[in-house]
Coordinates of C-alpha atoms in Angstrom, one line a residue:
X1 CA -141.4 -16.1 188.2
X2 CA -143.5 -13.3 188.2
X3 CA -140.8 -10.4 189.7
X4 CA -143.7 -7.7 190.2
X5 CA -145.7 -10.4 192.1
X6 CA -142.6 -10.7 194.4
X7 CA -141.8 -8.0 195.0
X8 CA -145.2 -7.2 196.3
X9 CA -145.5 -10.5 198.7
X10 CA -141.5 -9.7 199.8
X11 CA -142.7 -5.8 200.9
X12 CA -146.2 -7.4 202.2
X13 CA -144.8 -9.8 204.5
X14 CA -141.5 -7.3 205.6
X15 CA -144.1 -4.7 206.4
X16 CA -146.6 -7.8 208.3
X17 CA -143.9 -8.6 210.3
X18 CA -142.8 -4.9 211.6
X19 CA -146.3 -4.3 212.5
X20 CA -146.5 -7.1 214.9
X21 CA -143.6 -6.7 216.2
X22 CA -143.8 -6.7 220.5
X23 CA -142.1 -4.2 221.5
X24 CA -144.9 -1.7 221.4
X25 CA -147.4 -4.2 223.1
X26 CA -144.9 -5.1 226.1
X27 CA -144.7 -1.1 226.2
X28 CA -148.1 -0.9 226.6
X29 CA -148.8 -3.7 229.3
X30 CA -145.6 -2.6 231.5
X31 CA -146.0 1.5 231.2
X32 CA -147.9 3.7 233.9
X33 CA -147.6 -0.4 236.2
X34 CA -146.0 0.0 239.6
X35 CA -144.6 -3.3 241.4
X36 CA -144.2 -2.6 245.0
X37 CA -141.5 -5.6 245.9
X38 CA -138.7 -7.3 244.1
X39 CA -139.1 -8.1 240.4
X40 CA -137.8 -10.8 238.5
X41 CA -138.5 -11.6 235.3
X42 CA -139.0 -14.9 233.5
X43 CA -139.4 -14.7 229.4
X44 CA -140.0 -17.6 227.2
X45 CA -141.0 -18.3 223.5
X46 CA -139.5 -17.3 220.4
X47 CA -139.9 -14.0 221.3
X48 CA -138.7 -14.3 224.3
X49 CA -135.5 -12.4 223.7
X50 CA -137.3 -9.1 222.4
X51 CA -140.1 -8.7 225.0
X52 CA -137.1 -9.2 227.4
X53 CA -135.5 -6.4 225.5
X54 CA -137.9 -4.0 226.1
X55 CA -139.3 -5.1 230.0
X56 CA -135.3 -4.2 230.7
X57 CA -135.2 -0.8 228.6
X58 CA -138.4 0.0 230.7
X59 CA -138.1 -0.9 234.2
X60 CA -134.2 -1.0 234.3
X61 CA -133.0 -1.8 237.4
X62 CA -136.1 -1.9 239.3
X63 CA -135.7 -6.0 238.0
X64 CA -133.1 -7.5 239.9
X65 CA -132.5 -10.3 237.7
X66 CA -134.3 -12.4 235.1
X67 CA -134.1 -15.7 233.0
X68 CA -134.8 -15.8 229.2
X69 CA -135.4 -18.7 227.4
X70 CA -135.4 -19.0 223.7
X71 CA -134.9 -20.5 220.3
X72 CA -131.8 -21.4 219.1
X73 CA -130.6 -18.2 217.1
X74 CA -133.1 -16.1 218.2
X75 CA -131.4 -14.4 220.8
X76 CA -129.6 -11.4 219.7
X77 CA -127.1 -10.8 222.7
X78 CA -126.7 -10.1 226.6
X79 CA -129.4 -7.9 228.5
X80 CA -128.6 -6.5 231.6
X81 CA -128.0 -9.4 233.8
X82 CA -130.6 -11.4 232.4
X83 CA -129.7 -15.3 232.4
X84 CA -130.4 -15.7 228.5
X85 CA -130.5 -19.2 227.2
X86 CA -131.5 -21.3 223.3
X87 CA -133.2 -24.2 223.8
X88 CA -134.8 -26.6 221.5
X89 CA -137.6 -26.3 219.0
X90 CA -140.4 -28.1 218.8
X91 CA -138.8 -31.0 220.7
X92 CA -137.7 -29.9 223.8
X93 CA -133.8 -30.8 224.5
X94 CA -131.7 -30.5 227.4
X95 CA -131.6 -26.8 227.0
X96 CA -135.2 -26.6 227.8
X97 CA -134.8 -28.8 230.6
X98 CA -132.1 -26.7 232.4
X99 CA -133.4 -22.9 231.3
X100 CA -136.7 -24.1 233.3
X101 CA -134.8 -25.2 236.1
X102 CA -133.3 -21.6 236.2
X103 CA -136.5 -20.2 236.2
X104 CA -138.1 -22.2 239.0
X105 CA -134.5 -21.7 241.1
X106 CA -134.6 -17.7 240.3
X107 CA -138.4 -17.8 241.5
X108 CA -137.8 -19.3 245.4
X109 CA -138.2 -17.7 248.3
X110 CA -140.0 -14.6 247.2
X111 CA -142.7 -12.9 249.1
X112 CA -146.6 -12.1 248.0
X113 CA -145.1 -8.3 247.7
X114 CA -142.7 -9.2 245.3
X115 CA -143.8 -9.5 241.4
X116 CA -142.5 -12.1 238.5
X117 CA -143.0 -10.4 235.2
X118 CA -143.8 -14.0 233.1
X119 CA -143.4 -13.0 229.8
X120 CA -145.0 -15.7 227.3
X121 CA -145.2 -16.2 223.5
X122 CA -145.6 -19.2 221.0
X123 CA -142.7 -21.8 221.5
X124 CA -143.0 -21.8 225.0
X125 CA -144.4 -25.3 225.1
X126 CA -140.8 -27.0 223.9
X127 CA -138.9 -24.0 225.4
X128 CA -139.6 -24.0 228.7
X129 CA -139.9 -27.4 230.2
X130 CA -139.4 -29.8 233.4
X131 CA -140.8 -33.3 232.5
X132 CA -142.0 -35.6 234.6
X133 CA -141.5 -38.3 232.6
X134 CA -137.6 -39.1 230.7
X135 CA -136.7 -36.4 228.3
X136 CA -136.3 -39.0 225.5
X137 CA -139.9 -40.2 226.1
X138 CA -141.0 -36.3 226.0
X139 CA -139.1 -36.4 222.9
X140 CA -140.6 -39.5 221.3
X141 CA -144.6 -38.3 222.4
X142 CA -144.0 -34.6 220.8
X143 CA -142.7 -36.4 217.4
X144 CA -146.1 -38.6 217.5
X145 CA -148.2 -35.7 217.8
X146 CA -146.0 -33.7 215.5
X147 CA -146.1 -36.6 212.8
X148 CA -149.5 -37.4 213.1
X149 CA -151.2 -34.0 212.4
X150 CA -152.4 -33.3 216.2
X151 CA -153.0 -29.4 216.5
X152 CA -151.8 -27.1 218.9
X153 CA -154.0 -27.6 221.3
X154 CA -154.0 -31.3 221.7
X155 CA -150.8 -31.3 221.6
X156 CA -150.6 -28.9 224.6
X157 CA -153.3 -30.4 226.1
X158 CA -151.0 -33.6 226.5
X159 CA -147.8 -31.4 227.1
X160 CA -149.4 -30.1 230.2
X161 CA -149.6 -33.4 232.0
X162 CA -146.3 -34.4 231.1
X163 CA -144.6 -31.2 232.8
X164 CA -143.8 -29.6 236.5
X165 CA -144.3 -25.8 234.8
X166 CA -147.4 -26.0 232.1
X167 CA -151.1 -25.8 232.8
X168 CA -150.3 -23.8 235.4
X169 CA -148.2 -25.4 237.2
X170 CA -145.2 -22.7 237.1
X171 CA -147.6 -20.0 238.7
X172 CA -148.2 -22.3 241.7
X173 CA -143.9 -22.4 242.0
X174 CA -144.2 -18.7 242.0
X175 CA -146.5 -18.2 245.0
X176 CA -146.9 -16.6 247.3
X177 CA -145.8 -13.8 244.8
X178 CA -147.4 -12.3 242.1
X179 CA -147.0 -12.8 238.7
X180 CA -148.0 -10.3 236.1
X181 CA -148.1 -12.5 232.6
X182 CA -147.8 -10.3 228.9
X183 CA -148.9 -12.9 226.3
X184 CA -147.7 -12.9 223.1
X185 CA -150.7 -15.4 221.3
X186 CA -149.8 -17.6 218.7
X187 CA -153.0 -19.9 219.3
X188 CA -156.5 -18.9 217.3
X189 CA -159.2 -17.6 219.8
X190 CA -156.1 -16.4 222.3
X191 CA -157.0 -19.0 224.7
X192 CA -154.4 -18.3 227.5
X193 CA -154.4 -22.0 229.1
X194 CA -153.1 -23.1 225.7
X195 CA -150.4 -20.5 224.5
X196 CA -146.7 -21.9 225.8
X197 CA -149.2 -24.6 227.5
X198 CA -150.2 -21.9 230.1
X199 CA -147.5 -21.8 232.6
X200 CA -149.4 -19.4 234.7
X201 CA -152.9 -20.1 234.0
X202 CA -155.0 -22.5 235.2
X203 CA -155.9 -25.1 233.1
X204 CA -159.7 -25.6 231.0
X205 CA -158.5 -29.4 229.5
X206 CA -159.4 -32.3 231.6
X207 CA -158.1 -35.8 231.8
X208 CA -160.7 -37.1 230.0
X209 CA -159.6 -34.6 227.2
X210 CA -155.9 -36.2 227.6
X211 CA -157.1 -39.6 227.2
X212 CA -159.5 -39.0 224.1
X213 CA -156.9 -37.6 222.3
X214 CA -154.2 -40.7 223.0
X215 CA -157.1 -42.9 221.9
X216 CA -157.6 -40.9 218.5
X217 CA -154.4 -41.2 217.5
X218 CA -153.4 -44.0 218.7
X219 CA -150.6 -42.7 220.3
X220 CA -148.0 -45.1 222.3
X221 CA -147.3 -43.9 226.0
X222 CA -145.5 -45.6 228.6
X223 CA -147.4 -46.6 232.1
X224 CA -146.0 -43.6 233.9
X225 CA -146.8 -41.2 231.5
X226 CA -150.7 -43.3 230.8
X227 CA -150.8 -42.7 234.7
X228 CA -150.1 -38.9 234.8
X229 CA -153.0 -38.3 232.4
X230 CA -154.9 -39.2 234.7
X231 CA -154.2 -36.0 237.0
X232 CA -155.5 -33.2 236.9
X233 CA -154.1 -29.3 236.7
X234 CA -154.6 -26.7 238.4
X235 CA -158.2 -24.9 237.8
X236 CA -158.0 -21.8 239.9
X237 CA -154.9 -19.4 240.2
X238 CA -155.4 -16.0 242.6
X239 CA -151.8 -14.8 242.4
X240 CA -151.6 -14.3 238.4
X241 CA -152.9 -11.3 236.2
X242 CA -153.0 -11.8 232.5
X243 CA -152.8 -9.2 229.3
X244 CA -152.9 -10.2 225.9
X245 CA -150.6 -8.4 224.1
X246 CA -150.9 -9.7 220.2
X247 CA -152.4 -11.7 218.2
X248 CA -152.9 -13.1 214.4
X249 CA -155.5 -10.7 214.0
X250 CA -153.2 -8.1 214.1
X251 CA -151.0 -10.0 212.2
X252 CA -153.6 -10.2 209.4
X253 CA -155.1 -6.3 209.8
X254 CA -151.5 -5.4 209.1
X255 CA -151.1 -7.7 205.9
X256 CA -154.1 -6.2 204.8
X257 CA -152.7 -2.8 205.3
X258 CA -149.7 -3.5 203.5
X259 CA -151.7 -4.9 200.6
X260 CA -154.2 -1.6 200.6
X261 CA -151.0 0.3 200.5
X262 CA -149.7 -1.5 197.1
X263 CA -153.4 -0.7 195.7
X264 CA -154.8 -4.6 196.0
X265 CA -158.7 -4.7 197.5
X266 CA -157.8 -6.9 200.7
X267 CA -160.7 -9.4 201.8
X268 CA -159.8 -11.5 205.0
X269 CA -161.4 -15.2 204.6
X270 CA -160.4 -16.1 208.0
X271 CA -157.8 -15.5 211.2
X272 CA -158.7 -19.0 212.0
X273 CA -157.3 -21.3 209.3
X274 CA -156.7 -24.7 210.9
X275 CA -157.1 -27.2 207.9
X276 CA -154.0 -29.3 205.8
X277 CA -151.2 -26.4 204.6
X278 CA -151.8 -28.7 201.1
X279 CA -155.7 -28.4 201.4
X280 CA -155.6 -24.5 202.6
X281 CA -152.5 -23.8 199.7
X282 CA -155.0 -26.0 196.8
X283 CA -158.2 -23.6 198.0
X284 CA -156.7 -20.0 197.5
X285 CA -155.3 -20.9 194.0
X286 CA -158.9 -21.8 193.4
X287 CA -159.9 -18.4 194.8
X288 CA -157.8 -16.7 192.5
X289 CA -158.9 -19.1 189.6
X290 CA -162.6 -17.8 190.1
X291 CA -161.6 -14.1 190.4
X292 CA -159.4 -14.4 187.5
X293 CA -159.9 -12.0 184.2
X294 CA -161.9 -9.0 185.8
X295 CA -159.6 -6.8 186.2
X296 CA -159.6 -6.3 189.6
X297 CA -156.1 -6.3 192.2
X298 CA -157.5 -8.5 195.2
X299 CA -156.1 -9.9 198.1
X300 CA -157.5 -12.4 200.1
X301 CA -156.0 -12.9 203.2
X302 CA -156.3 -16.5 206.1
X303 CA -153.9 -16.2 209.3
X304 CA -154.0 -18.8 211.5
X305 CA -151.8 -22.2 211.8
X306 CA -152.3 -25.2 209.0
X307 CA -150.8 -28.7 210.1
X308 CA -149.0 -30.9 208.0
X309 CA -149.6 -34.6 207.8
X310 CA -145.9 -36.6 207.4
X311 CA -145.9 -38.9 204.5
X312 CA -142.4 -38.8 203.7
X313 CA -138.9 -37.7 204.8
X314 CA -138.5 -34.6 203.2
X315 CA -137.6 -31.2 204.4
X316 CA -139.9 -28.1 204.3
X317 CA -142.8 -26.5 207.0
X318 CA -146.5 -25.7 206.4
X319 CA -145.8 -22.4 205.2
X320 CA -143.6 -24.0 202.1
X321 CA -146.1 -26.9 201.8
X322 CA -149.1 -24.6 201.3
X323 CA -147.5 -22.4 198.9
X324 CA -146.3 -25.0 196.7
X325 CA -149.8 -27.0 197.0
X326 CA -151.3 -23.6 195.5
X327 CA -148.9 -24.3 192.3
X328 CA -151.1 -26.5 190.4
X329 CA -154.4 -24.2 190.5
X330 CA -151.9 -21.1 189.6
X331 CA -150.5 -22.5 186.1
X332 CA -154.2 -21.0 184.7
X333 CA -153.8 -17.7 186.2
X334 CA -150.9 -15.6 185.2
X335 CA -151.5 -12.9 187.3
X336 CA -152.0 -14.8 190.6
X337 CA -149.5 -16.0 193.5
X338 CA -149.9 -17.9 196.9
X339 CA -148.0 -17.0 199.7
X340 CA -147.5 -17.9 203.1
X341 CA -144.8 -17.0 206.1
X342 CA -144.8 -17.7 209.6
X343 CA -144.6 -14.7 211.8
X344 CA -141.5 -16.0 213.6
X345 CA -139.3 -16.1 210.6
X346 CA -139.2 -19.9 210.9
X347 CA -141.1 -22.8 209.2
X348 CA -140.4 -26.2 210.4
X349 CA -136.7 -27.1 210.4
X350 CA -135.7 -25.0 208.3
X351 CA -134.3 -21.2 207.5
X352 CA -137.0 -20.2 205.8
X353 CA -140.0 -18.6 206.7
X354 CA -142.2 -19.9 204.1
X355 CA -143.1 -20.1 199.9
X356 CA -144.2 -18.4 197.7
X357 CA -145.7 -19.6 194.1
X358 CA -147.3 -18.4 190.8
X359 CA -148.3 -19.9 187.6
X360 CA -144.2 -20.5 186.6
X361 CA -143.5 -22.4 189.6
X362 CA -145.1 -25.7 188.1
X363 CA -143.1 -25.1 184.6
X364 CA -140.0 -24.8 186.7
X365 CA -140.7 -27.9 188.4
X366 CA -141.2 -29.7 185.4
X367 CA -137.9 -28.3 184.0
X368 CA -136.0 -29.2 186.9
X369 CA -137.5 -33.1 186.5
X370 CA -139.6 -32.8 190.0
X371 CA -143.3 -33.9 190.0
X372 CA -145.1 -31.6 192.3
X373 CA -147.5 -34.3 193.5
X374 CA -144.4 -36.7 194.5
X375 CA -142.7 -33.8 196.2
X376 CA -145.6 -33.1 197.9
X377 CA -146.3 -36.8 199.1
X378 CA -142.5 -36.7 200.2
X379 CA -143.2 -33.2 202.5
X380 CA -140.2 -31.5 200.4
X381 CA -141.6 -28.2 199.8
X382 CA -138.2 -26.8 201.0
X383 CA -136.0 -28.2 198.2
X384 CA -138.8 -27.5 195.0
X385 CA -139.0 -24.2 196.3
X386 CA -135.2 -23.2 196.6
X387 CA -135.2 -24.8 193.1
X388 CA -137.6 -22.1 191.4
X389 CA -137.0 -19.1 193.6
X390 CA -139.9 -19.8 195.9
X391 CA -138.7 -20.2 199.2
X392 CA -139.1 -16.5 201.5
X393 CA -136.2 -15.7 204.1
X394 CA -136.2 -13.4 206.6
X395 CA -134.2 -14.7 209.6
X396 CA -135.6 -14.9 213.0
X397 CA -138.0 -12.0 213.8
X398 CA -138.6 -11.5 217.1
X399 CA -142.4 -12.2 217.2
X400 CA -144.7 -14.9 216.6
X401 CA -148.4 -14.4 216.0
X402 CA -149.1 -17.6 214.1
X403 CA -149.0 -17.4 210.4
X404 CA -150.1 -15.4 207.5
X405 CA -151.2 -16.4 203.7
X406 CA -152.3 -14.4 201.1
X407 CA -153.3 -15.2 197.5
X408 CA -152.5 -11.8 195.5
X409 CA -154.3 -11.3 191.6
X410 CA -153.0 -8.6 189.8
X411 CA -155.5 -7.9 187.1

């Protein structure tokens, strides 16, 4: 392994991370705001916990009580008198199930002078849940989508349907009181009926949109749930205001930063990657293959959200499987690595945040007896990494902004 190399993605991706971190955007939504009733908040997503965190250092006791639901491990101990809850992720469990209840019970009987502060960021979808159909069949429709490649939004799009809070659903539960949404976005574009499947904004997919998407991937639903495709969500909401507080963009300006800082020439390609994590990891060790020898320290830079397609039963995330899909195109270029994180800390089911590879990481496969194309067909970037030093830790963050991958060339 290169060790200057690492060192370099290790300080690019701590300093990524603290950039985007939303503390300093809740600050900014909530500061100079004046709510002229009750106040109760409601926080779900990964970073659920954190913007919590700060809504309660900032408006102390002027919120009389609030629920938070989060990831499991991402909550980081009691706030005020905050209800805080884990919950399951990306297939909702009974957690979800019940720390939605809570929500909807802690948002009854309030008055349209009275405010819920709905804070939202990426998770939310599996977090924060009521089904309408039997949590095992919720269960069994998120793995098809999951295993089939479905993006985020098609998957949310069906999510919506399927649930009493999404598509904005859990708005209408909150009137006749106002809700004042802070979104953290972890969707490219920031469209707000997608992120955490809009809770509390009305809904721009249709039923015919629900329907195409069962029919392109031939995806098995029972009658009930065929039947509530068929209705449609909520398409006006006049009791919800809406602010954006992050976004990959940010997430990517402060990569590039970082990289400046260490004296590479950043160049963003995109901050809306959506391909394969094997296709987007084989095309920026081909970047670096054609930049190679000039003598230059570039970084190029793609946030956004790659998909994995599920051809075995290995472990790993998109993060691990792009950065070890870069590996073959790297063996040529000694001063070149691929990395890629998620901005939540975690990649798939696992306790990494993502990989990292440079042109020793297909010799050490070799040496360890792994064929890189095999582990690749068998989605078990997570072992092949932890075997040549490749996988990137960093333990729940706080935030999520989608994810982050940069090629570096040093020379």
């Amino acid at each position: 392994m290169n060790e200057k190399l690492r060192r370099d993605a290790d300080a690019i991706v701590a300093a990524s991370i603290r950039a985007v971190q939303p503390d300093e955007a809740v600050r900014r939504a909530l500061e100079g705001r004046e709510f002229p009733g009750r106040v109760r908040l409601v926080s779900v997503g990964k970073a659920a916990w954190q913007m919590a965190k700060c809504a309660a250092d900032l408006l102390g006791s002027r919120i009389e009580a609030g629920v938070v639901v989060t990831k499991y491990g991402h909550s980081k101990g009691p706030i005020a008198n905050f209800d805080i809850r884990e919950a399951g992720h990306p297939v909702p469990d009974d957690n979800s199930f019940a720390g939605a209840q809570a929500a909807i019970d802690l948002v009854r009987g309030l008055t349209p002078q009275d405010t819920v502060l709905f804070l939202v960021s990426g998770g939310g979808s599996a977090l924060f849940e009521k089904p309408l159909v039997s949590g095992g069949e919720l269960a069994d429709i998120t793995r098809q989508l999951l295993a089939c490649g479905a993006d985020i939004v098609e998957i949310n799009t069906l999510r919506k349907r399927l649930s009493a809070v999404k598509g904005g659903k859990f708005a209408r539960l909150c009137a006749p009181a106002r809700v004042y949404s802070i979104v953290l976005s972890d969707i490219l574009g920031d469209p707000l009926d997608m992120i955490a499947s809009g809770p509390a904004y009305p809904d721009s997919s249709t039923a015919a949109d629900a329907k195409a998407i069962i029919a392109k991937y031939g995806l098995k639903l029972s009658d009930g749930a065929l039947a509530l495709m068929e209705e449609e969500t909520p398409k006006q909401l006049d009791n919800v205001t809406t602010q954006i507080t992050g976004s990959v963009r940010q997430l990517c300006a402060a990569a590039a930063q970082a990289c400046q800082s260490l004296g590479y020439e950043p160049v963003l390609l995109t901050d809306r990657l959506c391909c394969q994590a094997r296709e987007a990891g084989s095309f920026l060790a081909s970047v670096l293959q054609t930049h190679a020898g000039q003598g230059r320290r570039l970084a190029f830079l793609a946030g956004g959200e790659t998909v994995v397609r599920l051809t075995g039963t290995g472990k790993g995330g998109r993060n691990q499987e792009l950065a070890l899909a870069a590996a073959a195109g790297l063996e040529s270029v000694p001063g070149g690595a691929v990395f890629s994180v998620g901005s939540d800390g975690t990649d798939g089911p696992t306790d990494a945040a993502g990989g990292y590879a440079d042109c020793d990481t297909l010799p050490a496969l070799r040496a360890a007896g792994l064929d890189l194309y095999a582990v690749l067909q068998d989605n078990d970037a997570y072992h092949a990494l932890q075997k040549t030093g490749g996988l990137i830790v960093t333990g729940p963050t706080g935030t999520n902004v989608n994810d982050v991958a940069v090629a570096l060339l040093d020379g």
